[in-house]
Amino acid sequence: MNFNHSLPIQIRFNDIDLAGHVYNAVYQEYFDLARVDYFNKSLGNLINWKKTGLVIASIHIDYSIPILLTDKIEIRSKVSEMGNKSLEMIQDIIKIGDSEPAAVGKTILVCFDMQTRSSMEIPETWKEEINRFEKS
């Protein structure tokens, strides 16, 4: 799978559990950081998180390889599908130098009006910019 977005992540000491690897819930924090960066880069000023944003409806993560404190990692992100009100984002965590991901996440996000607190259609301008970003 081709990814046009990646974000290096610094592993912090408090990310590590008693087994000596990154705690499973921290993976979602890494994905969150990369997801916000992805939308800030692909949509720029079009997105105002206080007015209209994206909320998580579903998350699925497959863990393959433990991540250790000394590992250098990056999160790669891609919008793989877009519907009327929701989109699917695929992300993986890759150790720098490895070809196989340590974990792969699939998230369904719903476009959300923060004022009315209800779902809404994804603006056409967002769809156009995300498609342009994915093709760059």
mmCIF file of C-alpha atoms in Angstrom:
data_model
loop_
_atom_site.group_PDB
_atom_site.id
_atom_site.type_symbol
_atom_site.label_atom_id
_atom_site.label_comp_id
_atom_site.label_asym_id
_atom_site.label_seq_id
_atom_site.Cartn_x
_atom_site.Cartn_y
_atom_site.Cartn_z
ATOM 1 C CA MET A 1 0.000 0.000 0.000
ATOM 2 C CA ASN A 2 1.302 3.456 -0.885
ATOM 3 C CA PHE A 3 1.277 6.145 1.776
ATOM 4 C CA ASN A 4 1.711 9.851 1.001
ATOM 5 C CA HIS A 5 1.790 10.822 4.661
ATOM 6 C CA SER A 6 4.162 9.797 7.417
ATOM 7 C CA LEU A 7 4.947 11.221 10.823
ATOM 8 C CA PRO A 8 7.964 10.288 12.962
ATOM 9 C CA ILE A 9 7.013 9.564 16.576
ATOM 10 C CA GLN A 10 9.255 9.841 19.614
ATOM 11 C CA ILE A 11 8.717 6.929 21.974
ATOM 12 C CA ARG A 12 8.580 8.154 25.565
ATOM 13 C CA PHE A 13 9.655 6.186 28.621
ATOM 14 C CA ASN A 14 6.101 6.305 29.995
ATOM 15 C CA ASP A 15 4.826 4.600 26.787
ATOM 16 C CA ILE A 16 6.527 1.374 27.910
ATOM 17 C CA ASP A 17 4.782 -1.311 29.970
ATOM 18 C CA LEU A 18 6.207 -3.862 32.408
ATOM 19 C CA ALA A 19 6.976 -6.252 29.535
ATOM 20 C CA GLY A 20 9.397 -3.651 28.121
ATOM 21 C CA HIS A 21 7.450 -2.704 24.996
ATOM 22 C CA VAL A 22 5.013 0.051 24.022
ATOM 23 C CA TYR A 23 1.706 -0.505 25.831
ATOM 24 C CA ASN A 24 -1.098 -1.457 23.429
ATOM 25 C CA ALA A 25 -3.318 1.582 24.211
ATOM 26 C CA VAL A 26 -0.459 3.946 23.350
ATOM 27 C CA TYR A 27 -0.594 2.786 19.726
ATOM 28 C CA GLN A 28 -3.944 4.578 19.438
ATOM 29 C CA GLU A 29 -2.328 7.770 20.770
ATOM 30 C CA TYR A 30 0.314 7.493 18.045
ATOM 31 C CA PHE A 31 -2.389 6.984 15.412
ATOM 32 C CA ASP A 32 -4.283 10.021 16.779
ATOM 33 C CA LEU A 33 -1.205 12.253 16.460
ATOM 34 C CA ALA A 34 -0.649 11.167 12.868
ATOM 35 C CA ARG A 35 -4.333 11.425 11.964
ATOM 36 C CA VAL A 36 -4.555 15.063 13.106
ATOM 37 C CA ASP A 37 -1.324 15.850 11.253
ATOM 38 C CA TYR A 38 -2.692 14.153 8.107
ATOM 39 C CA PHE A 39 -5.869 16.257 8.089
ATOM 40 C CA ASN A 40 -4.046 19.471 8.959
ATOM 41 C CA LYS A 41 -1.706 18.874 5.996
ATOM 42 C CA SER A 42 -4.328 17.654 3.531
ATOM 43 C CA LEU A 43 -7.096 20.115 4.443
ATOM 44 C CA GLY A 44 -5.130 23.035 5.892
ATOM 45 C CA ASN A 45 -7.413 25.969 6.710
ATOM 46 C CA LEU A 46 -10.494 24.127 5.405
ATOM 47 C CA ILE A 47 -10.846 22.257 8.687
ATOM 48 C CA ASN A 48 -11.774 24.026 11.919
ATOM 49 C CA TRP A 49 -11.907 21.373 14.625
ATOM 50 C CA LYS A 50 -14.151 23.573 16.807
ATOM 51 C CA LYS A 51 -16.843 23.834 14.099
ATOM 52 C CA THR A 52 -16.657 20.844 11.779
ATOM 53 C CA GLY A 53 -14.404 17.862 12.250
ATOM 54 C CA LEU A 54 -14.203 14.115 12.207
ATOM 55 C CA VAL A 55 -15.081 11.804 15.085
ATOM 56 C CA ILE A 56 -14.108 8.177 15.467
ATOM 57 C CA ALA A 57 -16.880 5.638 14.954
ATOM 58 C CA SER A 58 -14.761 2.475 14.866
ATOM 59 C CA ILE A 59 -11.164 1.444 15.495
ATOM 60 C CA HIS A 60 -9.452 -1.849 14.762
ATOM 61 C CA ILE A 61 -5.748 -2.494 15.398
ATOM 62 C CA ASP A 62 -3.714 -5.582 14.527
ATOM 63 C CA TYR A 63 -0.434 -5.885 16.450
ATOM 64 C CA SER A 64 2.394 -7.808 14.766
ATOM 65 C CA ILE A 65 5.784 -6.851 16.208
ATOM 66 C CA PRO A 66 6.521 -5.359 19.648
ATOM 67 C CA ILE A 67 7.854 -1.801 19.684
ATOM 68 C CA LEU A 68 10.645 -1.125 22.164
ATOM 69 C CA LEU A 69 11.837 2.096 23.785
ATOM 70 C CA THR A 70 14.941 2.274 21.576
ATOM 71 C CA ASP A 71 13.063 1.761 18.292
ATOM 72 C CA LYS A 72 12.700 4.595 15.787
ATOM 73 C CA ILE A 73 9.186 4.595 14.349
ATOM 74 C CA GLU A 74 6.905 6.486 12.028
ATOM 75 C CA ILE A 75 3.185 6.373 11.453
ATOM 76 C CA ARG A 76 1.984 6.182 7.855
ATOM 77 C CA SER A 77 -1.580 7.279 7.092
ATOM 78 C CA LYS A 78 -3.918 6.993 4.126
ATOM 79 C CA VAL A 79 -7.599 7.630 3.472
ATOM 80 C CA SER A 80 -8.573 4.400 1.740
ATOM 81 C CA GLU A 81 -12.319 4.986 1.223
ATOM 82 C CA MET A 82 -14.683 7.956 1.326
ATOM 83 C CA GLY A 83 -18.461 7.891 1.546
ATOM 84 C CA ASN A 84 -21.046 10.624 2.020
ATOM 85 C CA LYS A 85 -20.646 11.110 5.768
ATOM 86 C CA SER A 86 -17.732 8.865 6.679
ATOM 87 C CA LEU A 87 -14.293 7.804 5.568
ATOM 88 C CA GLU A 88 -11.909 4.969 6.289
ATOM 89 C CA MET A 89 -8.312 5.625 7.240
ATOM 90 C CA ILE A 90 -5.600 2.995 7.188
ATOM 91 C CA GLN A 91 -2.516 3.630 9.308
ATOM 92 C CA ASP A 92 0.493 1.585 10.187
ATOM 93 C CA ILE A 93 3.410 1.868 12.526
ATOM 94 C CA ILE A 94 6.690 1.007 10.908
ATOM 95 C CA LYS A 95 10.082 0.672 12.528
ATOM 96 C CA ILE A 96 12.572 2.681 10.496
ATOM 97 C CA GLY A 97 14.495 0.206 8.365
ATOM 98 C CA ASP A 98 11.850 -2.541 8.523
ATOM 99 C CA SER A 99 9.623 -3.468 5.606
ATOM 100 C CA GLU A 100 6.777 -5.010 7.634
ATOM 101 C CA PRO A 101 4.605 -2.880 9.926
ATOM 102 C CA ALA A 102 4.633 -3.410 13.678
ATOM 103 C CA ALA A 103 0.896 -2.645 13.756
ATOM 104 C CA VAL A 104 -1.886 -1.762 11.330
ATOM 105 C CA GLY A 105 -4.953 0.252 12.271
ATOM 106 C CA LYS A 106 -8.218 0.842 10.455
ATOM 107 C CA THR A 107 -10.401 3.706 11.652
ATOM 108 C CA ILE A 108 -13.834 4.799 10.476
ATOM 109 C CA LEU A 109 -14.339 8.534 10.950
ATOM 110 C CA VAL A 110 -17.640 10.397 10.645
ATOM 111 C CA CYS A 111 -17.871 14.042 9.611
ATOM 112 C CA PHE A 112 -19.376 15.921 12.547
ATOM 113 C CA ASP A 113 -20.891 19.350 13.116
ATOM 114 C CA MET A 114 -19.595 20.389 16.542
ATOM 115 C CA GLN A 115 -22.316 23.033 17.035
ATOM 116 C CA THR A 116 -25.332 20.797 16.337
ATOM 117 C CA ARG A 117 -23.500 17.712 17.640
ATOM 118 C CA SER A 118 -24.650 15.642 14.686
ATOM 119 C CA SER A 119 -23.176 13.875 11.703
ATOM 120 C CA MET A 120 -23.073 15.666 8.394
ATOM 121 C CA GLU A 121 -21.969 15.077 4.820
ATOM 122 C CA ILE A 122 -18.267 15.445 4.143
ATOM 123 C CA PRO A 123 -17.830 18.800 2.366
ATOM 124 C CA GLU A 124 -16.983 18.423 -1.328
ATOM 125 C CA THR A 125 -13.946 20.681 -0.866
ATOM 126 C CA TRP A 126 -12.618 18.232 1.734
ATOM 127 C CA LYS A 127 -13.118 15.297 -0.607
ATOM 128 C CA GLU A 128 -11.314 17.124 -3.411
ATOM 129 C CA GLU A 129 -8.357 18.095 -1.214
ATOM 130 C CA ILE A 130 -8.015 14.636 0.334
ATOM 131 C CA ASN A 131 -8.107 13.049 -3.140
ATOM 132 C CA ARG A 132 -5.489 15.541 -4.360
ATOM 133 C CA PHE A 133 -3.312 14.828 -1.298
ATOM 134 C CA GLU A 134 -3.588 11.069 -1.846
ATOM 135 C CA LYS A 135 -2.530 11.421 -5.481
ATOM 136 C CA SER A 136 0.493 13.636 -4.788
#
